[in-house]
Coordinates of C-alpha atoms and ligand atoms in Angstrom, one line a residue:
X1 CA -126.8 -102.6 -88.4
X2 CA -124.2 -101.7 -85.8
X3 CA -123.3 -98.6 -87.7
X4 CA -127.1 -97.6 -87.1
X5 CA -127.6 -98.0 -83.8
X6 CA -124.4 -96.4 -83.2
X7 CA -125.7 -93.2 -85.1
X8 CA -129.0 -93.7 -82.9
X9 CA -127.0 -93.7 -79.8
X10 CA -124.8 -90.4 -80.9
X11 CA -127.8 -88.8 -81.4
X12 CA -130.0 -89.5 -78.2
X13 CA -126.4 -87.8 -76.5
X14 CA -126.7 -85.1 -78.2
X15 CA -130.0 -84.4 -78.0
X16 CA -130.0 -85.5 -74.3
X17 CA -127.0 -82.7 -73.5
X18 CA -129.0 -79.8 -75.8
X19 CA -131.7 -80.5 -73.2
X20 CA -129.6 -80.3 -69.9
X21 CA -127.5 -77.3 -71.1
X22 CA -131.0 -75.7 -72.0
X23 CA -132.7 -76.2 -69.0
X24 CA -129.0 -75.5 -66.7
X25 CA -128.9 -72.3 -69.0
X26 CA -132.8 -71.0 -68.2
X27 CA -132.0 -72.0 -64.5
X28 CA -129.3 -69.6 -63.9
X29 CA -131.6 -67.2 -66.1
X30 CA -134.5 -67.7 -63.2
X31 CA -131.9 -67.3 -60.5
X32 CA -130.6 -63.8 -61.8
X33 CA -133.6 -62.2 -62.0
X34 CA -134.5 -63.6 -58.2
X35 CA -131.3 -62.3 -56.8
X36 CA -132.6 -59.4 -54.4
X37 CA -130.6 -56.4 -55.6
X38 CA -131.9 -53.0 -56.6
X39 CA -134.3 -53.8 -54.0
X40 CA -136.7 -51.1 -52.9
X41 CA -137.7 -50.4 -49.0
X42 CA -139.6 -48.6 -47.2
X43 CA -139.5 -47.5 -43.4
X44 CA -141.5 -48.0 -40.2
X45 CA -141.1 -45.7 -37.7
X46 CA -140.0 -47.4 -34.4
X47 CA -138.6 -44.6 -32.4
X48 CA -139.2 -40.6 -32.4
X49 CA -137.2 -38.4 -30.5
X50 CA -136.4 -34.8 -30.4
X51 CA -134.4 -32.5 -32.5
X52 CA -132.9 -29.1 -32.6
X53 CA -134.9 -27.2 -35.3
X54 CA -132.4 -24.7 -35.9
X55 CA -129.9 -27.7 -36.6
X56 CA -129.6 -27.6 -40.2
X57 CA -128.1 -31.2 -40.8
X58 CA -125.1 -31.6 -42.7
X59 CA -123.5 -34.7 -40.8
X60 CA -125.1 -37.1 -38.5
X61 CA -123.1 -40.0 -36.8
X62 CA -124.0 -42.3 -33.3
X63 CA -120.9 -42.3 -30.8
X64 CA -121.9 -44.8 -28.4
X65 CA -124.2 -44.8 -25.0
X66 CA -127.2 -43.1 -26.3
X67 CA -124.9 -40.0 -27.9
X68 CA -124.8 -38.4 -31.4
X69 CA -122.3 -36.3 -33.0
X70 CA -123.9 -33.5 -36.0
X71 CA -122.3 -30.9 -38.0
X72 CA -124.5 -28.1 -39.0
X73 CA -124.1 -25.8 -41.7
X74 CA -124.9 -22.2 -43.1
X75 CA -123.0 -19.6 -42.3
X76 CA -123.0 -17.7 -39.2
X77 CA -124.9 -20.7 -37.7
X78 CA -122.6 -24.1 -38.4
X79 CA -121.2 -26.0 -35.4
X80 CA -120.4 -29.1 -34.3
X81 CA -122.4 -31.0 -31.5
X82 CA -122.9 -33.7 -29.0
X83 CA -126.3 -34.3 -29.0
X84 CA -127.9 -37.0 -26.4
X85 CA -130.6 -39.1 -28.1
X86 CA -133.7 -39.3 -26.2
X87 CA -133.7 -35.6 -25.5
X88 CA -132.3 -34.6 -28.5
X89 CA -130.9 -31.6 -25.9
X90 CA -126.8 -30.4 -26.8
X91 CA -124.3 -31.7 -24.2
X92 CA -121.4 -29.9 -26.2
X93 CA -121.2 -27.4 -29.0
X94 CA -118.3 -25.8 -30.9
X95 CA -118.8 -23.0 -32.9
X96 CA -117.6 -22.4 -36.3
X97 CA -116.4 -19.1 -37.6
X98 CA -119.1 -17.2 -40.2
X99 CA -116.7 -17.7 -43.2
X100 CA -117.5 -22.0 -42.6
X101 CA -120.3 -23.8 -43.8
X102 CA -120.2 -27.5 -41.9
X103 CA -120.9 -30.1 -44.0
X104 CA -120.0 -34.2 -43.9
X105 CA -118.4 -35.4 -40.1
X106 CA -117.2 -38.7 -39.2
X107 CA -115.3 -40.6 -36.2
X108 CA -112.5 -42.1 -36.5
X109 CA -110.8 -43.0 -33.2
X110 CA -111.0 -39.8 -31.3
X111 CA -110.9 -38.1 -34.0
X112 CA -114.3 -35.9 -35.3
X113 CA -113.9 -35.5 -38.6
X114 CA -115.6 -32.3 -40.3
X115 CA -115.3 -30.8 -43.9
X116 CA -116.8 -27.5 -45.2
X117 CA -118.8 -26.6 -47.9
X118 CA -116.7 -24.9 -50.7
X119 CA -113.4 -24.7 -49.5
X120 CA -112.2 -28.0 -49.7
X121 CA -111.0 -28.0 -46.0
X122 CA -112.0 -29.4 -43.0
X123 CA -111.0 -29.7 -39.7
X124 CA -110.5 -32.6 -36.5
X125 CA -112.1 -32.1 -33.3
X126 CA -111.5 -34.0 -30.1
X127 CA -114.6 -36.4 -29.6
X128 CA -114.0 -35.3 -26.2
X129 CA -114.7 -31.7 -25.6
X130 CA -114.6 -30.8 -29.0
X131 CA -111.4 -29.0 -29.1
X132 CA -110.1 -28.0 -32.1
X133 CA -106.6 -30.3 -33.4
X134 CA -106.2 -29.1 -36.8
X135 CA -107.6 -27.8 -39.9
X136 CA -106.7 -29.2 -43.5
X137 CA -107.3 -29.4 -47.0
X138 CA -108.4 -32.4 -49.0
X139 CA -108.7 -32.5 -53.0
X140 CA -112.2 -33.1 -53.2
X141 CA -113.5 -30.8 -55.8
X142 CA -116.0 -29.5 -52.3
X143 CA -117.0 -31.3 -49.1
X144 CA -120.6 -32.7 -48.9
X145 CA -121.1 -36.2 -46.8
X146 CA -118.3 -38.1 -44.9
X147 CA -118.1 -41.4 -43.2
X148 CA -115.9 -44.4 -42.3
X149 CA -115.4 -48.2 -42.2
X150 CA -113.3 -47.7 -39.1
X151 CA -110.1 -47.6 -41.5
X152 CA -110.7 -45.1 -44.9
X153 CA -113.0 -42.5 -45.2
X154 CA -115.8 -42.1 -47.6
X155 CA -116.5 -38.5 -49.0
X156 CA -119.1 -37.2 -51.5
X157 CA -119.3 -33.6 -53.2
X158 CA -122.4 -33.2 -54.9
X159 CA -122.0 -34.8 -57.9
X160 CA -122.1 -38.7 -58.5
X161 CA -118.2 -39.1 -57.4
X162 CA -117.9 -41.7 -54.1
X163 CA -114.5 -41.0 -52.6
X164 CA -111.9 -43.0 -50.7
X165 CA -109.5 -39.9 -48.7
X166 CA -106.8 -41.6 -46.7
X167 CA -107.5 -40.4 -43.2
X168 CA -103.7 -39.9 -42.3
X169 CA -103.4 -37.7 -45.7
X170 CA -106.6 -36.9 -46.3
X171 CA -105.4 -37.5 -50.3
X172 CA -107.8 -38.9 -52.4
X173 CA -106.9 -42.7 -52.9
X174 CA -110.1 -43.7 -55.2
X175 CA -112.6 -42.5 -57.1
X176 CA -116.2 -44.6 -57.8
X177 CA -119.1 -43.0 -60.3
X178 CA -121.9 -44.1 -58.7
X179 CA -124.6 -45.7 -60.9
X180 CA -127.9 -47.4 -60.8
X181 CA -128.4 -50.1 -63.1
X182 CA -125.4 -48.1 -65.2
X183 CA -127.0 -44.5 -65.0
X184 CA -125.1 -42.1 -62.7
X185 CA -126.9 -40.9 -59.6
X186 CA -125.5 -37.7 -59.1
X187 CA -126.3 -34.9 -55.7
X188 CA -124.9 -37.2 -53.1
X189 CA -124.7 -36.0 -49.8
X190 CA -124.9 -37.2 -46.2
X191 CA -123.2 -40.5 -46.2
X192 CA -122.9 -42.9 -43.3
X193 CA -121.4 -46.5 -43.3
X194 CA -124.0 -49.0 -42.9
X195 CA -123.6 -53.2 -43.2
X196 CA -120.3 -53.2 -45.0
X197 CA -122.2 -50.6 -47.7
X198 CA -122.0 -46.8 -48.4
X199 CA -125.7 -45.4 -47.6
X200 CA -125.9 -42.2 -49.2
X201 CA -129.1 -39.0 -48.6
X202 CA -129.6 -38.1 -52.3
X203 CA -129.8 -34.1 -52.2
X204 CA -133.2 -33.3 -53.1
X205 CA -134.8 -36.3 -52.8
X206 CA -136.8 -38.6 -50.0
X207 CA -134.5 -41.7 -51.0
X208 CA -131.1 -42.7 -49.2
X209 CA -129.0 -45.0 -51.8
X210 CA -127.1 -48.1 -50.5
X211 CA -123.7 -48.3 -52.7
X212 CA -121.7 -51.0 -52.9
X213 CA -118.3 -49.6 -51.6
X214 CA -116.6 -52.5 -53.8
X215 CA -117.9 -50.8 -57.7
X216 CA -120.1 -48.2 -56.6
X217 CA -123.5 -49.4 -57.8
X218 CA -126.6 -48.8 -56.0
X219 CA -127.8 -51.9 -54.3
X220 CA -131.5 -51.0 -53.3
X221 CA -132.9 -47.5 -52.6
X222 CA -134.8 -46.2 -49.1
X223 CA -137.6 -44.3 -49.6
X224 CA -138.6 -42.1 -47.2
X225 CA -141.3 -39.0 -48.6
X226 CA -143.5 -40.3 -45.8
X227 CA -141.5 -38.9 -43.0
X228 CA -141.1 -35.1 -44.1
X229 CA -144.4 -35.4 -45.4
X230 CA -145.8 -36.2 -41.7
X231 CA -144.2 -33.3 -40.4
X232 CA -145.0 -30.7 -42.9
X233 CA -148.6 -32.2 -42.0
X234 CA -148.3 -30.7 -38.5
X235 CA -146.1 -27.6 -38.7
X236 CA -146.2 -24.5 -39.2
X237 CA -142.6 -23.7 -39.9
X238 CA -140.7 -24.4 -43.1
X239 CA -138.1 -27.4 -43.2
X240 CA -135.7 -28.4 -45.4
X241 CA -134.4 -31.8 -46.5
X242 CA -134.2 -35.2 -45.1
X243 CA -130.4 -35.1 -44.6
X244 CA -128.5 -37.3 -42.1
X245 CA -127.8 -41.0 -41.4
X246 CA -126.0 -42.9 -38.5
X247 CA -126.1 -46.3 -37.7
X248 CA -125.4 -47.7 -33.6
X249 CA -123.3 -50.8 -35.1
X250 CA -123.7 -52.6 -31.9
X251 CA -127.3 -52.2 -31.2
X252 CA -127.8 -51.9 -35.2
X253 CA -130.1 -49.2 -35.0
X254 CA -130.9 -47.0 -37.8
X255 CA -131.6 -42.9 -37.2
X256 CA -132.4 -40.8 -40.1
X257 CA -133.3 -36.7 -39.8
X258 CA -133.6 -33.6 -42.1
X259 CA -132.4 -30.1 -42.2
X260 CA -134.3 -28.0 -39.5
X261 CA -136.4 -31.0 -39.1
X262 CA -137.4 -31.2 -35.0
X263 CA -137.6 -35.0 -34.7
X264 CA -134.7 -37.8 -35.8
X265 CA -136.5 -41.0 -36.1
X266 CA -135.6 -44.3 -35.5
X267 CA -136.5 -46.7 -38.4
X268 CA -136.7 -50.4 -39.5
X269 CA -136.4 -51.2 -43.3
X270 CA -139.1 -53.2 -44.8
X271 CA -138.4 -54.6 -48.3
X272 CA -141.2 -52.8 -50.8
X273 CA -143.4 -56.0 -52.5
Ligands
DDQ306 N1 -125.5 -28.8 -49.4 O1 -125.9 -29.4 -48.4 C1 -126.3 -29.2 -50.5 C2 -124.1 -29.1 -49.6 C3 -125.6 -27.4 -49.2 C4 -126.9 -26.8 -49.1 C5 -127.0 -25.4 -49.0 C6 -128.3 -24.8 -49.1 C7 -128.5 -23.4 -48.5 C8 -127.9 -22.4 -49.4 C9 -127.8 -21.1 -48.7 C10 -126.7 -20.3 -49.3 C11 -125.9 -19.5 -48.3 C12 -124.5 -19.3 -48.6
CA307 CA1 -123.7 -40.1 -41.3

């Protein structure tokens, strides 16, 4: 008799711990799938100022007080320019020789960081005046987008590669492929640093991918066909594409713009139901 009820016992246990490990098991199932990565957004316009539709955007960055640093590329036209905001008018302009195609720029300290397209070189400016320091080579395959946390920079070169360069070597320390949900998304370009993630223009496209600087996987995507789309609405003139990203940390402000685009637009994200 004892024997029996000891059995029964055993077996209510078991059957009791088949259930909780079940239901603990199709929780964490539920919770997975409600985690809010590869999230999609879209934008809303909250800001629209002017830009220079000759710029043709390679690298866009926010200084501070209302001020923007850009690189511009093709030859024979490619520069490097402080740009106010609201006016989108050029305070300061250096010139690059016809053999240089700008590309990617970031700011580190006072130091405006440029590469070209091609050459795997670049060169520092003074944030200043935008004196020339120094050019020098890097071993990217080619320079595309460049940005910073403050202490390493990121570089892309076209392809799906997300680089860490040493800013005192400009050496390659790391190398990510970046992926979305395992398949490489290649053509990155214009990167800026953006809530502890790497934001990335995809070349071609209306989307801007946020990376994950810690393995290189695309967190959500930005779509943006709406905002070329309004302009081609109203122009005459061709424009190329949406290219360039900075982010004013301390007022967290987004700004997005586009190869000869003339506006730069402020934006909010809104998640995509
Ligand atoms: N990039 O931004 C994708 C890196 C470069 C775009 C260049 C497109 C214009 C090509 C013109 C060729 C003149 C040498
Ligand atoms: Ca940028």
């Amino acid at each position: 008799h004892y024997r029996k009820i000891s059995a029964l016992v055993f077996f209510i246990l078991v059957v009791c711990l088949i259930i909780v490990l079940n239901t603990s098991l199709r929780k964490e199932g539920v919770s997975q799938s409600e985690v809010p990565s590869n999230r999609l957004y879209t934008v809303e316009v909250v800001n629209e100022f002017p830009h220079d539709p000759d710029a043709f955007t390679q690298g866009l960055l926010y200084a501070e007080n209302d001020t923007l640093f850009e690189s511009t590329g093709m030859n024979g036209a490619s520069s490097v320019r402080k740009v106010t905001l609201q006016t989108g008018k050029v305070k300061a302009i250096q010139r690059m020789p016809y053999s240089d195609f700008g590309e990617g720029l970031t700011l580190l300290g006072d130091r405006l960081i440029q590469v070209t397209w091609r050459q795997s070189t670049g060169y520092i400016y003074d944030r200043h005046n935008l004196s020339k320091f120094e050019k020098f080579r890097h071993d990217m395959p080619d320079g595309w987008g460049l940005a910073t946390d403050g202490k390493i920079l990121y570089g892309s070169d076209g392809s799906s590669t997300l680089y860490q360069i040493d800013p005192q070597t400009m050496k390659v320390v790391k190398k990510q492929i970046v992926n979305y949900q395992g398949d490489e998304v290649h053509r990155l370009n214009e990167l800026e640093y953006v809530y502890d993630e790497v934001w990335a223009n995809v070349w071609m496209t209306d989307c801007i991918a946020r990376i994950s600087q810690t393995d290189g996987s695309v967190l959500g995507w930005i779509l943006l066909p709406n905002l070329r789309e309004g302009l081609l609405h109203n122009l005459k003139k061709q424009i190329d594409v949406l290219n360039g990203i900075a982010w004013d940390r301390d007022g967290d402000r987004l700004f997005v713009t586009g190869k000869l685009w003339p506006k730069l637009y402020e934006i909010k994200l809104h998640p995509l139901k």
